[in-house]
Short mmCIF file of C-alpha atoms and ligand atoms in Angstrom, two decimals:
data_model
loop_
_atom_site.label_atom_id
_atom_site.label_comp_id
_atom_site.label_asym_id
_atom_site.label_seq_id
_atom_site.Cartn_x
_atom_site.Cartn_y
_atom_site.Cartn_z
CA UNK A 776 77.72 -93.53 164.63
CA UNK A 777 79.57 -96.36 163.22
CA UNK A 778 81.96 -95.75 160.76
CA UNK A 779 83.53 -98.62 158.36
CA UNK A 780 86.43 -98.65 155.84
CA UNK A 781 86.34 -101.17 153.10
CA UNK A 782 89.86 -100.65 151.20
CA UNK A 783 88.99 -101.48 147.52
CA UNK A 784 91.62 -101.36 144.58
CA UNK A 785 89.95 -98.99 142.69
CA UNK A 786 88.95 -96.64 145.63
CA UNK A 787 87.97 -97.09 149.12
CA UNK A 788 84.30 -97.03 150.00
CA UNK A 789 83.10 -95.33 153.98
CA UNK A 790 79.97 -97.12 155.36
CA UNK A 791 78.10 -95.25 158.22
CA UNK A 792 75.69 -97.20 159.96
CA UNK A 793 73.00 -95.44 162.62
CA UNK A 794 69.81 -94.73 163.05
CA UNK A 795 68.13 -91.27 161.73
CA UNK A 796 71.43 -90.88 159.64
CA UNK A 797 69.84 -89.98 156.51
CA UNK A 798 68.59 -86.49 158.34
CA UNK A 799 72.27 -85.64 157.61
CA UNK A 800 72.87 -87.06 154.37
CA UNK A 801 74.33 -83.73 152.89
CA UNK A 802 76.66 -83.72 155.28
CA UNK A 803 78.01 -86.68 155.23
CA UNK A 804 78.26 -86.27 151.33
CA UNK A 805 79.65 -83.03 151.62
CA UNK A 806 82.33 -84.45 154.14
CA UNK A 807 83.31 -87.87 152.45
CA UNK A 808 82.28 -87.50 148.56
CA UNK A 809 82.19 -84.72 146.88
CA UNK A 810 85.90 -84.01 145.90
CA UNK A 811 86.03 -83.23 141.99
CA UNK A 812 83.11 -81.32 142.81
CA UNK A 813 80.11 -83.26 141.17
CA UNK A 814 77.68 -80.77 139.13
CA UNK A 815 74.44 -82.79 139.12
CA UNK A 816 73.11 -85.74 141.40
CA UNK A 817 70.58 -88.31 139.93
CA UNK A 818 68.82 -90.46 142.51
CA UNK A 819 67.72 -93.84 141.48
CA UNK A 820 64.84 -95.07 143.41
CA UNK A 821 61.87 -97.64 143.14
CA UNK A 822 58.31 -97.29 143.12
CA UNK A 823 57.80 -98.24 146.72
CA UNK A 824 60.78 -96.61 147.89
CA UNK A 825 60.24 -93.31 146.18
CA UNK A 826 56.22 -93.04 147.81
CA UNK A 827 58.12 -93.13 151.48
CA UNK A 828 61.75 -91.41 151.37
CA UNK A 829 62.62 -89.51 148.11
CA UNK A 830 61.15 -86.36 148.82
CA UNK A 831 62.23 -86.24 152.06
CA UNK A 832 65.80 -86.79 151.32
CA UNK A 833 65.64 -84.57 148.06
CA UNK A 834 64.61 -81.86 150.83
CA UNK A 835 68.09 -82.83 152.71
CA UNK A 836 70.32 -82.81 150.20
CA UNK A 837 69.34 -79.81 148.63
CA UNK A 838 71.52 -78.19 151.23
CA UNK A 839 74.09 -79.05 148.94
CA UNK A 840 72.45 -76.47 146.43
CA UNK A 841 73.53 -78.72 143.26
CA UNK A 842 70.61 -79.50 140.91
CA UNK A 843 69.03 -83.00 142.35
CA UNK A 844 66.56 -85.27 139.58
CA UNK A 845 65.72 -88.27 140.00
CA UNK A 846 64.79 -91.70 138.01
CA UNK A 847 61.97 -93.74 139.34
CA UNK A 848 62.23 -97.85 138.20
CA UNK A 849 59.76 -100.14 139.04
CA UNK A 850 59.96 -102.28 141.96
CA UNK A 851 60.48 -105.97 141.73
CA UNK A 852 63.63 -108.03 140.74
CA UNK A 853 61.81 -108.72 137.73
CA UNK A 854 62.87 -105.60 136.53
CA UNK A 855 66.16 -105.72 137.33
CA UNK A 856 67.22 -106.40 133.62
CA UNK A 857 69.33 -104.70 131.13
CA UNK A 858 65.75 -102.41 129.47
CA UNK A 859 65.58 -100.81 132.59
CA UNK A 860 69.52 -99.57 133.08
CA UNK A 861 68.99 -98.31 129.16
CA UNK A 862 66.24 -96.17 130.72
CA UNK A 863 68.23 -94.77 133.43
CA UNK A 864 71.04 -94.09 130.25
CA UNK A 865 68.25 -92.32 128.77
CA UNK A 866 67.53 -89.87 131.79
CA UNK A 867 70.91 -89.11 132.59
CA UNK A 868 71.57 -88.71 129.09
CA UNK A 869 68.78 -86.25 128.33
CA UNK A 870 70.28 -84.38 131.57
CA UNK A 871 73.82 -84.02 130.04
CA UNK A 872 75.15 -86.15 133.11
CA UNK A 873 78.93 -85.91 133.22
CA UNK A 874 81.82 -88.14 134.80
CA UNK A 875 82.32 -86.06 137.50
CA UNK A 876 78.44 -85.95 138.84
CA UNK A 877 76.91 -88.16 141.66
CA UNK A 878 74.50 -91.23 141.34
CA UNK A 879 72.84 -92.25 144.72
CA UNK A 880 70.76 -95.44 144.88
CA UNK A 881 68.18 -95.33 147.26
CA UNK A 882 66.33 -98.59 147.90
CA UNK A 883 67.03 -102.61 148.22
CA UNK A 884 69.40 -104.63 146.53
CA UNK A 885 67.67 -104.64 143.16
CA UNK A 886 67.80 -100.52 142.80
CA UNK A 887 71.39 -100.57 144.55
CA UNK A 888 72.55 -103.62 141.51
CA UNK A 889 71.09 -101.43 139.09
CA UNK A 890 72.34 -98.24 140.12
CA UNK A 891 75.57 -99.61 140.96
CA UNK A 892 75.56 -101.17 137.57
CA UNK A 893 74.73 -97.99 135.66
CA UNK A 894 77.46 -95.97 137.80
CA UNK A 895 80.14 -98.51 136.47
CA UNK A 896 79.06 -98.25 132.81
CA UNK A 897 77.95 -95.17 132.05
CA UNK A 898 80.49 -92.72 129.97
CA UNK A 899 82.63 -95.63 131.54
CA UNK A 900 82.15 -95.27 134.88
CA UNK A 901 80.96 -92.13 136.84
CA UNK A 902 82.88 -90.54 139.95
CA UNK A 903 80.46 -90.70 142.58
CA UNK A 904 78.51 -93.63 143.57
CA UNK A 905 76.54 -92.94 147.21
CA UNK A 906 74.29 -96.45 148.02
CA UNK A 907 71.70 -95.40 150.58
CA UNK A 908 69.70 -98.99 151.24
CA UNK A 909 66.26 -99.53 152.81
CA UNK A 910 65.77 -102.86 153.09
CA UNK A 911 67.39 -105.32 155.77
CA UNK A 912 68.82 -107.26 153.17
CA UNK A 913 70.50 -104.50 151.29
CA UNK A 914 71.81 -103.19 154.47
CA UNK A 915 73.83 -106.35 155.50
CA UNK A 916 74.81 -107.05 151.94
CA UNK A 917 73.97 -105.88 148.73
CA UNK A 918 75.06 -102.21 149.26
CA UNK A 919 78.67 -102.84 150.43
CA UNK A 920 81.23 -104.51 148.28
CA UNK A 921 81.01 -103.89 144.98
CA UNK A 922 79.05 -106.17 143.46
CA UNK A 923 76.39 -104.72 140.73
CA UNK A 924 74.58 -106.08 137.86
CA UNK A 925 71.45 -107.17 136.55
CA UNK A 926 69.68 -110.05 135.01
CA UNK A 927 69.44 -111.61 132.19
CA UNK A 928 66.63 -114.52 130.92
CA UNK A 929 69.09 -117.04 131.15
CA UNK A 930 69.33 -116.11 134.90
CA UNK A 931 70.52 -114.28 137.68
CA UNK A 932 72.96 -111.45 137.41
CA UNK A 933 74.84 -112.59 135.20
CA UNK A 934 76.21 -109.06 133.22
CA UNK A 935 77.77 -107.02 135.81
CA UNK A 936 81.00 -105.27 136.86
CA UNK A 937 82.36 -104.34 140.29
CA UNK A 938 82.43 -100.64 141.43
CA UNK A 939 82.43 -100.10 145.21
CA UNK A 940 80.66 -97.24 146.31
CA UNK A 941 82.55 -94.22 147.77
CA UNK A 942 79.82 -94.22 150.62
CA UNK A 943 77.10 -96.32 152.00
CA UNK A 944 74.47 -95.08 154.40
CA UNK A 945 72.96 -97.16 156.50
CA UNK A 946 69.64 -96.29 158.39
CA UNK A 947 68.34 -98.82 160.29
CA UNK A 948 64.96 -96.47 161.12
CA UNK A 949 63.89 -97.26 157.05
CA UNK A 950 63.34 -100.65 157.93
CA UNK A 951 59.89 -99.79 160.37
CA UNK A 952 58.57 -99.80 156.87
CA UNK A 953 59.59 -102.35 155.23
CA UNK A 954 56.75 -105.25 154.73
CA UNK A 955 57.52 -108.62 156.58
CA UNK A 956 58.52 -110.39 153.86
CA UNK A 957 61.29 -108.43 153.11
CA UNK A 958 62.11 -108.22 156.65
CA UNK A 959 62.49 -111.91 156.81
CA UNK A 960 64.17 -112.22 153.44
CA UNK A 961 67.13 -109.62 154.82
CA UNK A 962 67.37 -112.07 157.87
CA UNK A 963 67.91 -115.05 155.85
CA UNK A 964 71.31 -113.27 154.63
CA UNK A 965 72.04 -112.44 158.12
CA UNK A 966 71.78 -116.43 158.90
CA UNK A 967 73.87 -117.02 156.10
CA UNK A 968 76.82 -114.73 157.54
CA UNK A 969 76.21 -116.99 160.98
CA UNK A 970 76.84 -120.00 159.04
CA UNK A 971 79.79 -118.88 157.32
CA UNK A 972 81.48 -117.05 159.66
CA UNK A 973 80.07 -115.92 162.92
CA UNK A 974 78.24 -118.52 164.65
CA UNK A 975 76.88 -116.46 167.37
CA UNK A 976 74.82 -114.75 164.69
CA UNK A 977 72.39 -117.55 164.76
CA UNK A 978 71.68 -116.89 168.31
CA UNK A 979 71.77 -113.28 167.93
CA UNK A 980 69.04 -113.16 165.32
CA UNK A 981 66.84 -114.50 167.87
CA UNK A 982 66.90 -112.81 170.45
CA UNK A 983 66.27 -109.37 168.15
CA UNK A 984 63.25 -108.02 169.32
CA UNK A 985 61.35 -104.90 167.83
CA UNK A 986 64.38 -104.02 166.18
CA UNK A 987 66.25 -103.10 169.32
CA UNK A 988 69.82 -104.91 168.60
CA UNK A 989 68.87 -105.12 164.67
CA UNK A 990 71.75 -101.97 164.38
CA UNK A 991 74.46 -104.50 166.11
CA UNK A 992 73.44 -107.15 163.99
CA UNK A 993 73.75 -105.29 160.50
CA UNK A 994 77.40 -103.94 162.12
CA UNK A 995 78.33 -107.60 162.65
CA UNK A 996 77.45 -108.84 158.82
CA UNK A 997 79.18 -105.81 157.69
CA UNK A 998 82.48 -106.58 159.33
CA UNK A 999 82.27 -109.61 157.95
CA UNK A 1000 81.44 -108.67 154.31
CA UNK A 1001 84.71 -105.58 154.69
CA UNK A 1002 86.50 -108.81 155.60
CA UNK A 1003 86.27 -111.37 152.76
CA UNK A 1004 86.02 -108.21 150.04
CA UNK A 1005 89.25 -107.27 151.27
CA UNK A 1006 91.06 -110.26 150.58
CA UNK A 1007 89.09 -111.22 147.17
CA UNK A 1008 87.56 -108.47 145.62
CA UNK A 1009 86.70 -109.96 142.64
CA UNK A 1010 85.75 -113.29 143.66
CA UNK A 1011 88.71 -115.49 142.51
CA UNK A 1012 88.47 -117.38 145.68
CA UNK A 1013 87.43 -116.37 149.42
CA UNK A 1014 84.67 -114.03 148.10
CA UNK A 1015 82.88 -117.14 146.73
CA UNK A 1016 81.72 -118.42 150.45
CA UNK A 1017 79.53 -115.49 150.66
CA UNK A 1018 77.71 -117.36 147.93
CA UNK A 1019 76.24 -120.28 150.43
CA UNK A 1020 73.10 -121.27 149.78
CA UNK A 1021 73.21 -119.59 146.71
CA UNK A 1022 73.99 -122.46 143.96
CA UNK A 1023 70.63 -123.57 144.99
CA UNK A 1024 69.00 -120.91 145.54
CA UNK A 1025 69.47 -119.06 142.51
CA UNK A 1026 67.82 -122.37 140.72
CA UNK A 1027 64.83 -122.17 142.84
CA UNK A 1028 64.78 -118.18 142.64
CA UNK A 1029 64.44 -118.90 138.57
CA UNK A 1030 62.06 -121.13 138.32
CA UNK A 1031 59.86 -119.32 140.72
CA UNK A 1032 60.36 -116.40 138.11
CA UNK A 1033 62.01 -114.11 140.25
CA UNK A 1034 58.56 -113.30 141.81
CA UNK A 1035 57.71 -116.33 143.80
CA UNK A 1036 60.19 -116.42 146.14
CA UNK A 1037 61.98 -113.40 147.89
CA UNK A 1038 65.54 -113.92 147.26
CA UNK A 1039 66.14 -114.29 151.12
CA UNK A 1040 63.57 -117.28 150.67
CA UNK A 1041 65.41 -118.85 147.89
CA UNK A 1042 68.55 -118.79 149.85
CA UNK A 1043 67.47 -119.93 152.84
CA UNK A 1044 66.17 -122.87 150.60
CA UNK A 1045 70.05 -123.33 149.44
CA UNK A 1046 71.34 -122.74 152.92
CA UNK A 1047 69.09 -125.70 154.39
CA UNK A 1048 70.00 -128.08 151.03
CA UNK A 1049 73.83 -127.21 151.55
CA UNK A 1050 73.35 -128.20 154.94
CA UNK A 1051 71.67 -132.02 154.14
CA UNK A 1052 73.69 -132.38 151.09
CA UNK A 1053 76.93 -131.77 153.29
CA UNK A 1054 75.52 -134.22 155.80
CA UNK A 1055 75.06 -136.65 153.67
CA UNK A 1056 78.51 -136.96 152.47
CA UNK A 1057 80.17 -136.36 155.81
CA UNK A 1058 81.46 -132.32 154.87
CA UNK A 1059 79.01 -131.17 157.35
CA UNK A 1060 79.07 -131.94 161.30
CA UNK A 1061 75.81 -134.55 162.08
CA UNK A 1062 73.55 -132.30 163.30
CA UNK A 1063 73.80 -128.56 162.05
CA UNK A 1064 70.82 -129.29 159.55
CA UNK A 1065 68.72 -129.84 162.51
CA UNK A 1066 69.83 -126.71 164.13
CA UNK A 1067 69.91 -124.94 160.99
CA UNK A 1068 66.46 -125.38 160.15
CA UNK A 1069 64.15 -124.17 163.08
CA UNK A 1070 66.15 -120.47 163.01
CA UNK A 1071 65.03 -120.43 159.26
CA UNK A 1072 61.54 -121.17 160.71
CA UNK A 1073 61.43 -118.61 163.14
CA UNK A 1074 61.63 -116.10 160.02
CA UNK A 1075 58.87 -117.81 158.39
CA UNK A 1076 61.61 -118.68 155.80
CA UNK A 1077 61.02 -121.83 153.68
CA UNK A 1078 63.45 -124.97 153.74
CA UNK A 1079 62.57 -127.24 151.52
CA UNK A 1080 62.77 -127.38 147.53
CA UNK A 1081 59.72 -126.08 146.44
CA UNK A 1082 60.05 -127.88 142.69
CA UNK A 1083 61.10 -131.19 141.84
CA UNK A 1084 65.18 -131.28 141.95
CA UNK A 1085 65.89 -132.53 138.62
CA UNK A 1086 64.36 -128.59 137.47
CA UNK A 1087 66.04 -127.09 140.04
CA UNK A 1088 69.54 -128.81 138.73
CA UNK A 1089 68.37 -127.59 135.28
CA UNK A 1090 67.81 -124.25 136.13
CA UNK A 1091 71.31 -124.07 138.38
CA UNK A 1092 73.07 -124.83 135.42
CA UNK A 1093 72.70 -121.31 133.88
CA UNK A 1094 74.03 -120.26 136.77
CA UNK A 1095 77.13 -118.52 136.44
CA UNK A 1096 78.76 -119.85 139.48
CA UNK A 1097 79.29 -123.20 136.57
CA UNK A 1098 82.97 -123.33 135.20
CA UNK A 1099 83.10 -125.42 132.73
CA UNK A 1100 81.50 -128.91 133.48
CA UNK A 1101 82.03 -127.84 136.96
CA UNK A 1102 80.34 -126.24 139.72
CA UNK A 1103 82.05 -124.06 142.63
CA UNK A 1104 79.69 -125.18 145.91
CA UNK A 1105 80.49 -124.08 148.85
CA UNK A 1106 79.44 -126.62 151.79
CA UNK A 1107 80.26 -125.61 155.76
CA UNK A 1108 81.91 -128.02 157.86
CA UNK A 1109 80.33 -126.46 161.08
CA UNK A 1110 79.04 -123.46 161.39
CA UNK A 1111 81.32 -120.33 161.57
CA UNK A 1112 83.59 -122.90 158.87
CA UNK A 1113 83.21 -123.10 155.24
CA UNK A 1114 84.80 -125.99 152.61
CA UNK A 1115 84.83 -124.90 149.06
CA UNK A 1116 84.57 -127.61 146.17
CA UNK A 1117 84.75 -127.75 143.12
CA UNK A 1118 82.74 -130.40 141.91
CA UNK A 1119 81.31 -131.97 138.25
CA UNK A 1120 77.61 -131.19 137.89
CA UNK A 1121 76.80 -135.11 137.17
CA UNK A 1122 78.41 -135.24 140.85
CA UNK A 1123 76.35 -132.70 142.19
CA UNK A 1124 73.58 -133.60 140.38
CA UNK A 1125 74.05 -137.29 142.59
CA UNK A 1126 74.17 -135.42 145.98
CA UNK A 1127 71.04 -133.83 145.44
CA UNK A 1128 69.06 -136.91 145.03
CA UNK A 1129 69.06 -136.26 149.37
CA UNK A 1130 66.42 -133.35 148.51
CA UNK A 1131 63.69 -135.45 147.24
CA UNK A 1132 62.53 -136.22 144.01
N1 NAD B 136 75.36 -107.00 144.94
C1 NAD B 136 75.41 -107.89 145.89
O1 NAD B 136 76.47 -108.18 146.46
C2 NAD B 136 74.16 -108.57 146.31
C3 NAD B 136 74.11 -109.32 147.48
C4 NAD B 136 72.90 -109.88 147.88
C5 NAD B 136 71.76 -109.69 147.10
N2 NAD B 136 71.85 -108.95 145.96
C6 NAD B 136 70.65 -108.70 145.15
O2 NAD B 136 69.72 -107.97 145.93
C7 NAD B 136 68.42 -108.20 145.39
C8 NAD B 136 67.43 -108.41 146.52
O3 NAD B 136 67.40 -107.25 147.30
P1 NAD B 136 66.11 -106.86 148.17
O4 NAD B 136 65.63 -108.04 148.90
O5 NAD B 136 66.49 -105.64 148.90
O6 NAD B 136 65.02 -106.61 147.04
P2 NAD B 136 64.28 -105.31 146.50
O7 NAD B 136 65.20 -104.23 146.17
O8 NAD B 136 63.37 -105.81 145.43
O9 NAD B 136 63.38 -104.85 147.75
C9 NAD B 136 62.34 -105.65 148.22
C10 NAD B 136 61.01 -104.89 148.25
O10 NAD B 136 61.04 -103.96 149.32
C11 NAD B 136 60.63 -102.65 148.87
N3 NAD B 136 61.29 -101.72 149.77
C12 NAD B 136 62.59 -101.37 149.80
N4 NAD B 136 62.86 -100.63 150.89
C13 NAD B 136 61.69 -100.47 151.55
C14 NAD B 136 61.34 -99.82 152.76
N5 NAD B 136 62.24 -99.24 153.54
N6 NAD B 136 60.03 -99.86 153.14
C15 NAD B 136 59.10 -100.52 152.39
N7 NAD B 136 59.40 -101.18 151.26
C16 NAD B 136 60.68 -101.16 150.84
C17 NAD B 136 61.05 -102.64 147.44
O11 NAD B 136 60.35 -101.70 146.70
C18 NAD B 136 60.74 -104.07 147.00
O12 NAD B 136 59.38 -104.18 146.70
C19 NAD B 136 68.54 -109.39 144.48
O13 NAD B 136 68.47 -108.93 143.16
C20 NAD B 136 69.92 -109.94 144.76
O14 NAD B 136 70.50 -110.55 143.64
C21 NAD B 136 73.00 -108.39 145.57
ZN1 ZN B 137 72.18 -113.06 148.45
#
């Protein structure tokens, strides 16, 4: 089993990473979370999720003979909004949930945001936060590092609050389930982590076959993610390279409604456009689009806008990653290097003209 530290300010979260590790869930609670003795759990799950590994893990962790409910939201990142927390307030409110009890998200990133949201907030922030995440893309990303929230109409999580989670399991057998799509989606975050940091990623990722190195793989990203929280928690600086692609493809995640594109999809979309645009004005190294862009393709990820780019510049402009008249992008010089600007949106607005019409 692998076991990970990520040293937070606020506490310091454990992430265990192997396959068939949720069979000892209570155990690893018992052994790394429970101190001020929680009184209650709630588990926070999704509609798909909930049909394939809540009652089976209720069943585990009822060795830890503490009364277990649970609150079901429905699946999609359409509902990752602010109405659906204030139902989660309502259950654990109607269950006289204390401070001292235990939340455990169990599903992707949208459950873990949510849940990881509501265990920041609620009676101003409860004790014990467990992440448990079952897709790929959770499992490199979403689940470790603090980062929860929701979103809003305007666009993409932009009310949150940081609260790393005292422990993060990670089993890599929940992903046999998981639908292709998704699969894919978690792998375009996995690409990302190649471009920003660890270039041998993007050879890595294909030579994963039936899953067989897909454990190594989610290790690697980890370390990585550990890394860069470490030295910027709360995104002042560093933290903001784990945003590539992002600027982009949060636009094109908006406009497609949240539903047409995975959010994997949409980023591999920014990825590929930070990639040209960086070519074009001599950031990037001649020739890492063209490299870039068949490992997208061998996910069946998409790399090219998928609306005209003057909407796509509209729509980026909610995003919160704007300061001002300004827009934080982060281009990579090669892969493995990244090259942070800050630049005007009329500016940016100019480099994208490379992206089509
Ligand atoms: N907090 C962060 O640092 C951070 C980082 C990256 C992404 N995110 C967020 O993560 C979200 C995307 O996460 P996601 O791609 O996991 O989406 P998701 O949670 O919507 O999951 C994708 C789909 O897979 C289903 N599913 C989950 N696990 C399954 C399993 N094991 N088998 C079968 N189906 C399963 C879900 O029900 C859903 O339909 C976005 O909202 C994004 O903003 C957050
Ligand atoms: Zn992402």
């Amino acid at each position: 089993m692998k076991v990970l530290k990520l040293i937070g300010k606020q506490n310091t979260s454990t992430i265990m990473i192997e396959k068939g590790i949720l069979k000892e869930a209570a155990e690893l609670c018992r052994t790394t979370c429970m101190e001020m003795g929680p009184s209650q759990i709630c588990m926070i799950t999704d509609t798909n999720v909930a049909g394939l590994y809540l009652k089976e893990l209720e069943h585990r962790l009822s060795e830890l003979k503490l009364p277990i409910f649970h609150h079901m939201i429905r699946a999609g990142e359409e509902h990752k909004t602010l109405e659906t927390v204030a139902g989660i307030y309502d259950t654990l409110s109607n269950h006289q949930f204390g401070r001292d009890d235990m939340i455990i998200a169990l599903g992707g990133g949208v459950t873990g945001d949510i849940a990881g949201y509501v265990a920041a907030t609620y009676l101003r922030g409860i004790r014990h936060l467990v992440q448990i995440p079952t897709t790929l893309l959770a499992q490199v990303d979403s689940s470790v590092g603090g980062k929860t929230g929701v979103d809003l109409p305007q666009g993409k999580n932009l009310v949150g609050a940081f609260r790393q989670p005292d422990l993060v399991l990670i089993d890599p057998e929940v992903l046999t389930s998981l639908p292709e799509k998704d699969y894919h989606s978690g792998m375009a975050e996995i690409i990302k982590y190649g471009c920003i940091s660890d270039p041998e990623l993007l050879e890595l990722v294909l030579e994963v076959e039936d899953n067989k190195r897909i454990t190594e793989l989610i290790e690697r990203c980890i370390r990585i993610k550990i890394k860069v929280v470490e030295a910027d928690e709360t995104e002042g600086g560093l933290r903001r390279i784990l945003n590539f692609g992002h600027t982009i493809g949060h636009g094109v995640e908006k406009l497609g409604n949240y539903t047409k594109l995975s959010h994997g999809e949409a980023v591999a979309i920014g990825m590929a456009a930070a990639v040209k645009m960086g070519e074009s004005i001599g950031i990037t190294k001649d020739g890492c689009f063209e490299r870039l862009i068949p490992i997208l393709q061998a996910f069946g990820l998409p790399t090219a806008l998928t609306e005209p780019v003057e909407e796509v510049y509209e729509a980026m402009l909610t995003d919160k990653k704007k300061q001002g008249d300004s827009i934080h992008f982060v281009f990579i010089e090669e892969f493995g290097k990244t090259q942070m600007k800050k630049i005007p949106a009329v500016e940016l607005k100019k480099m994208m003209k490379v992206l089509g019409d």
